[in-house]
Structure formats: structure tokens, C-alpha cells
Coordinates of C-alpha atoms in Angstrom, one line a residue:
X1 CA 17.1 3.2 -1.7
X2 CA 15.7 0.7 -3.9
X3 CA 16.7 0.9 -7.7
X4 CA 13.2 1.9 -8.9
X5 CA 12.6 4.1 -6.1
X6 CA 11.4 7.7 -6.9
X7 CA 12.9 10.3 -4.5
X8 CA 10.5 13.1 -3.7
X9 CA 10.5 16.3 -5.4
X10 CA 13.6 18.5 -4.7
X11 CA 11.9 21.8 -5.7
X12 CA 8.3 21.9 -5.1
X13 CA 6.5 24.8 -6.3
X14 CA 4.7 27.5 -4.1
X15 CA 1.3 26.7 -3.7
X16 CA -1.2 29.2 -5.3
X17 CA -3.7 28.5 -2.5
X18 CA -2.7 30.1 0.7
X19 CA -3.5 27.9 3.5
X20 CA -5.1 29.4 6.7
X21 CA -2.9 30.6 9.5
X22 CA -2.3 27.7 12.0
X23 CA -2.9 24.8 9.2
X24 CA -1.8 21.4 10.0
X25 CA -0.3 18.9 7.5
X26 CA -1.7 15.7 9.1
X27 CA -0.1 13.1 7.4
X28 CA 3.6 13.1 6.6
X29 CA 6.5 11.0 7.4
X30 CA 10.4 11.1 8.3
X31 CA 12.7 8.2 6.9
X32 CA 16.2 7.8 8.3
X33 CA 18.8 9.4 7.7
X34 CA 19.6 5.5 7.6
X35 CA 23.3 6.1 8.8
X36 CA 21.4 7.2 12.3
X37 CA 18.0 5.6 12.3
X38 CA 18.4 2.4 10.3
X39 CA 15.6 0.7 8.3
X40 CA 13.8 -2.3 9.6
X41 CA 15.6 -5.4 8.3
X42 CA 12.2 -7.1 7.2
X43 CA 11.0 -3.9 5.4
X44 CA 9.3 -4.2 2.2
X45 CA 10.9 -1.5 0.2
X46 CA 14.0 0.9 1.0
X47 CA 13.3 4.6 0.5
X48 CA 15.5 7.6 0.2
X49 CA 16.5 9.4 3.2
X50 CA 13.9 12.1 4.0
X51 CA 15.0 14.1 7.3
X52 CA 13.1 16.1 10.0
X53 CA 14.8 19.1 8.9
X54 CA 13.8 18.6 5.2
X55 CA 10.1 18.0 6.4
X56 CA 10.3 21.2 8.6
X57 CA 11.6 23.0 5.5
X58 CA 8.7 21.9 3.1
X59 CA 6.1 22.7 6.2
X60 CA 7.3 26.5 6.0
X61 CA 7.6 26.5 2.4
X62 CA 4.0 25.4 1.8
X63 CA 2.6 27.7 4.6
X64 CA 2.0 25.1 7.4
X65 CA 2.6 25.7 10.9
X66 CA 2.3 22.0 12.2
X67 CA 2.8 18.4 11.1
X68 CA 1.3 15.1 12.3
X69 CA 4.1 12.7 11.5
X70 CA 3.3 9.1 11.0
X71 CA 5.3 6.1 11.5
X72 CA 5.8 4.3 8.1
X73 CA 6.4 0.6 7.4
X74 CA 10.1 0.7 6.5
X75 CA 11.1 1.5 10.0
X76 CA 8.8 -1.2 11.5
X77 CA 8.1 -0.6 15.3
X78 CA 11.4 1.3 15.9
X79 CA 10.0 4.8 16.4
X80 CA 13.3 6.3 16.9
X81 CA 13.3 8.6 14.0
X82 CA 9.7 9.9 14.8
X83 CA 10.4 10.6 18.2
X84 CA 13.5 12.4 17.6
X85 CA 11.5 14.6 14.9
X86 CA 8.9 15.1 17.8
X87 CA 11.4 16.1 20.2
X88 CA 12.8 18.6 17.8
X89 CA 9.5 20.1 16.9
X90 CA 7.8 20.5 20.1
X91 CA 4.4 21.8 20.1
X92 CA 4.6 22.2 16.4
X93 CA 4.4 18.1 15.6
X94 CA 2.2 15.2 16.9
X95 CA 3.1 11.4 16.2
X96 CA 1.6 8.3 14.9
X97 CA 3.4 5.3 16.2
X98 CA 3.6 1.6 15.2
X99 CA 4.0 -0.6 17.9
X100 CA 4.8 -4.4 19.2
X101 CA 1.7 -5.7 21.0
X102 CA 4.4 -6.3 23.9
X103 CA 4.9 -2.7 24.4
X104 CA 4.8 -1.6 28.0
X105 CA 2.6 1.2 29.4
X106 CA 5.7 2.9 30.6
X107 CA 6.9 2.9 26.8
X108 CA 3.6 4.3 25.7
X109 CA 3.4 7.1 28.5
X110 CA 7.4 8.2 27.1
X111 CA 5.9 8.1 23.6
X112 CA 2.8 10.2 24.8
X113 CA 5.5 12.9 26.5
X114 CA 7.0 13.2 23.0
X115 CA 3.7 13.8 21.2
X116 CA 2.7 10.6 20.1
X117 CA -1.3 10.6 20.0
X118 CA -2.2 7.4 17.8
X119 CA -1.0 4.0 16.6
X120 CA -1.3 2.8 13.1
X121 CA -2.5 -0.4 12.0
X122 CA -1.4 -1.2 8.3
X123 CA -3.6 -4.0 6.5
X124 CA -2.0 -3.4 3.1
X125 CA -0.6 -6.8 2.0
X126 CA 2.0 -5.4 -0.2
X127 CA 3.5 -3.4 2.6
X128 CA 3.4 -5.3 5.7
X129 CA 3.2 -8.8 6.8
X130 CA -0.2 -10.2 8.3
X131 CA -0.8 -9.4 11.9
X132 CA -3.4 -11.4 13.9
X133 CA -6.3 -9.2 14.9
X134 CA -5.7 -10.3 18.4
X135 CA -2.5 -8.5 18.5
X136 CA -4.2 -5.3 17.2
X137 CA -7.0 -5.5 20.1
X138 CA -4.3 -5.8 22.6
X139 CA -2.6 -2.6 21.6
X140 CA -5.8 -0.9 21.2
X141 CA -6.6 -1.9 25.0
X142 CA -3.6 -0.4 26.0
X143 CA -3.6 2.8 23.9
X144 CA -7.3 3.7 25.2
X145 CA -5.9 4.5 28.6
X146 CA -3.9 7.3 27.1
X147 CA -7.0 8.6 24.9
X148 CA -5.1 8.0 21.8
X149 CA -6.7 6.9 18.6
X150 CA -6.2 4.4 15.8
X151 CA -5.0 5.1 12.3
X152 CA -6.1 2.3 9.9
X153 CA -4.6 1.9 6.4
X154 CA -6.2 -0.5 4.0
X155 CA -7.4 -0.7 0.2
X156 CA -11.0 -0.5 -0.7
X157 CA -11.6 -4.1 -1.5
X158 CA -10.5 -5.1 1.9
X159 CA -13.0 -3.0 3.7
X160 CA -15.9 -5.5 3.6
X161 CA -13.9 -8.1 5.5
X162 CA -12.4 -5.5 7.9
X163 CA -15.7 -3.7 9.2
X164 CA -16.4 -6.4 12.0
X165 CA -12.8 -5.9 13.3
X166 CA -13.1 -2.0 13.2
X167 CA -16.4 -2.1 14.9
X168 CA -14.6 -4.0 17.8
X169 CA -12.3 -0.9 18.3
X170 CA -13.7 1.3 21.0
X171 CA -12.0 4.4 20.2
X172 CA -11.8 7.1 17.5
X173 CA -10.6 5.4 14.1
X174 CA -8.6 7.5 11.4
X175 CA -8.8 5.9 8.0
X176 CA -5.7 6.8 5.8
X177 CA -6.5 8.2 2.0
X178 CA -10.0 7.7 2.0
X179 CA -9.6 3.7 2.2
X180 CA -8.0 4.1 -1.2
X181 CA -10.9 3.9 -3.6
X182 CA -10.5 2.9 -7.2
X183 CA -11.5 6.3 -8.8
X184 CA -12.1 4.5 -12.1
X185 CA -15.2 3.0 -10.5
X186 CA -16.7 6.5 -9.6
X187 CA -18.4 7.6 -6.5
X188 CA -21.2 5.7 -6.7
X189 CA -19.5 2.3 -6.7
X190 CA -20.4 -0.1 -4.0
X191 CA -16.9 0.1 -2.5
X192 CA -16.9 3.8 -1.9
X193 CA -20.5 3.7 -0.9
X194 CA -19.4 1.1 1.7
X195 CA -17.1 3.4 3.1
X196 CA -19.5 6.2 3.5
X197 CA -22.0 4.1 4.9
X198 CA -19.3 3.2 7.4
X199 CA -18.6 6.7 8.7
X200 CA -22.2 7.5 8.5
X201 CA -23.3 4.6 10.7
X202 CA -19.9 5.0 13.3
X203 CA -19.5 8.7 14.1
X204 CA -16.1 7.6 15.7
X205 CA -14.8 7.1 12.4
X206 CA -12.7 9.7 10.5
X207 CA -10.6 10.0 7.3
X208 CA -7.8 11.5 5.5
X209 CA -8.9 13.0 2.4
X210 CA -5.2 12.8 1.1
X211 CA -3.0 11.3 -1.5
X212 CA -4.8 12.0 -4.7
X213 CA -1.4 11.4 -6.3
X214 CA -1.9 7.8 -5.3
X215 CA -5.2 7.5 -6.4
X216 CA -5.5 9.4 -9.8
X217 CA -5.2 7.7 -13.1
X218 CA -4.2 11.0 -15.0
X219 CA -1.4 12.1 -13.1
X220 CA -0.2 15.0 -12.6
X221 CA -3.9 16.0 -13.1
X222 CA -5.8 15.2 -9.9
X223 CA -9.5 16.0 -10.9
X224 CA -10.7 12.6 -11.2
X225 CA -10.0 12.1 -7.3
X226 CA -11.7 15.4 -6.5
X227 CA -15.5 14.2 -6.4
X228 CA -14.4 11.3 -3.9
X229 CA -12.6 13.9 -1.3
X230 CA -15.3 16.6 -1.6
X231 CA -18.2 14.3 -1.1
X232 CA -16.4 13.1 2.3
X233 CA -15.6 16.7 3.2
X234 CA -19.0 18.0 2.6
X235 CA -20.6 15.0 4.3
X236 CA -18.6 14.6 7.2
X237 CA -16.9 18.0 7.7
X238 CA -16.1 17.4 11.6
X239 CA -14.2 14.2 10.8
X240 CA -11.9 14.8 7.9
X241 CA -8.2 15.6 8.0
X242 CA -5.7 16.5 5.2
X243 CA -1.7 15.8 4.8
X244 CA 0.8 15.7 2.0
X245 CA 2.0 12.4 2.5
X246 CA 5.5 13.7 2.0
X247 CA 7.9 12.0 1.2
X248 CA 5.5 10.0 -1.0
X249 CA 7.0 6.5 -0.5
X250 CA 6.5 4.0 -3.2
X251 CA 5.0 6.2 -6.0
X252 CA 5.4 4.6 -9.3
X253 CA 3.5 6.9 -11.6
X254 CA 5.4 10.4 -11.0
X255 CA 7.1 12.4 -8.4
X256 CA 4.4 14.7 -6.9
X257 CA 4.9 18.3 -6.4
X258 CA 3.9 19.3 -3.1
X259 CA 2.8 22.8 -4.1
X260 CA 0.3 21.1 -6.7
X261 CA -1.0 18.9 -3.9
X262 CA -1.8 22.0 -1.6
X263 CA -3.9 23.5 -4.6
X264 CA -6.0 20.7 -4.6
X265 CA -7.4 21.7 -1.2
X266 CA -10.0 24.5 -2.4
X267 CA -11.3 22.1 -4.9
X268 CA -12.2 19.5 -2.2
X269 CA -12.9 22.0 0.4
X270 CA -14.6 25.0 -1.4
X271 CA -15.5 27.5 1.4
X272 CA -13.6 29.3 4.1
X273 CA -15.3 27.4 6.9
X274 CA -14.7 23.7 5.3
X275 CA -10.8 24.6 4.9
X276 CA -10.8 25.7 8.5
X277 CA -12.4 22.7 9.9
X278 CA -10.1 20.3 7.5
X279 CA -6.9 22.1 8.1
X280 CA -7.2 23.4 11.6
X281 CA -10.0 22.7 14.1
X282 CA -10.2 19.0 13.1
X283 CA -6.6 18.1 13.6
X284 CA -6.1 20.4 16.6
X285 CA -9.0 18.8 18.3
X286 CA -7.6 15.3 17.6
X287 CA -3.9 15.7 18.1
X288 CA -3.4 18.8 20.2
X289 CA -6.3 19.4 22.4
X290 CA -5.7 16.3 24.6

């Protein structure tokens, strides 16, 4: 573990908000354990171990039924820890992999059997080395054959340059963490409006209204992020997902309490109908009903 790395909360609170039965935590990770699943030699950070058993314990503690486990950059394209967690969870988890462009269809089919339903393209420069767009397009062509979708991670200032590429992806696209807007700029800022317009003009684009802990300027009070997430939930109720982002890699400001994160949900999805779509209907349609 890096010397300045903040480990995840070891005793998260029980949320006051009771999630509906069947709720899905649609963005979380497993790290290691490193002695069994080593971290990638070219990783940009070394996290603390965060095992599948710890993740599933948190799932039960928070009241969720299922997880969507996302491959993180510290494991590179070695998805062994992810696949191990999926094989343990069975129907209670699905996965988002990171793959090499040279991957074979046989390997992708094996991942599909384990529960993988998407690949992730990471454009956050501080986390990954630059990858040619042609490599991503090659992967996109392969995964379409399995009816998978693509998860993309970028920061708000980079969206304008990425839009032409995103429009080349002829599949469902899920944008991590609302495209990481700068909340200091407000909902009306051109960067966030550009993201809203992208979703409005492209019905294949979804987003995760997650990670207030990463976006807030007033941790652990996340109220400054609520208007962004609520705008997306109310504008695109059929195309939003939510997740804890456990174990919160690379946090600098504070250690998030996952119970407090769950208590943000009714602030961004204020009705039972919106909560059901956000936490059950949408993730089940995207990850399980295919």
C-alpha cells in the first residue's frame, strides 16, 4: 500500500435510508489480496487489499442484494481477482472488465460465462497511460458480439475532445461518476451542460450518479453534489445507476463512510419510483436481463 493511501472505512455506519429489496450496488471493486492476485507492475497506485469477502459483507451490511464489480486500473488487464469474485457470487454479481485489444473471442466468452457484461475504457490521465483510440474501437467491435456495453471514465474538461470518439461506439455507453463535474462551477456551467446535452442527444448514453465523496468540496457533507445527481436522475430516470465505489481508491480528502453515502440516495432520487429505477430496474436491465 502506498504510504499516503487512505484505507477504506473499517466500521461504516448502518444507513438510515433502507434501500428497496433487490437493490444493486452498481459500482464497486475488489483489490487483491496481493499475495493471491498481484497488482499490475505498471500500476499508478498501490491500494490496500479489499477482498471479495469484505465486499460481500459490506453489501449485506448496507442492505443491497447484488453488486456490479468494476475492474480497477491497479490490476491492469489481469481480471483474475474480478473473475474470482464473480465466480464466488454467482447470480449476485456481474462484472466490468478491462481487456487487452488482442483478447480472443474465446476469452471474452469465458468472461461472459463468469458474469462479465461490459468493458471499461479509462481516459483519466493520472490513472492510466494513453491508449490509441483504434485499440478501443477494436475491443468495441468484439464485445458487441456478446451484447456487452462500454463503461467510460473521464473528467469533465476532457469530454469535448472525447465526444466524436464516443459517438463512434455503436453500443450502450455508461459514463462513470457523472463525467466528474467540477461542482464549484455549478449545474449551469458549460461542462456539465455539455454532458447533459450528450445524454439528451444520444439515448445509448447512461451514467452513474455516484462518488459524491470524490466531487464534493465540503466533505463529509455531500450536499453540493446533490443538484448534479438529482438533475440527471430526474432528467434521465431510465439511464442512471448508483454505486458505492467501495473501497474508494485514491481518496485524498477523507475516508468515506459507506452508510453516509447510501443516505445520499433519497436526496438525489426523492421518490420511490425513481429509487426503484436507479437501484433495481436499470441495473437489472443492463447487467442481468440478457
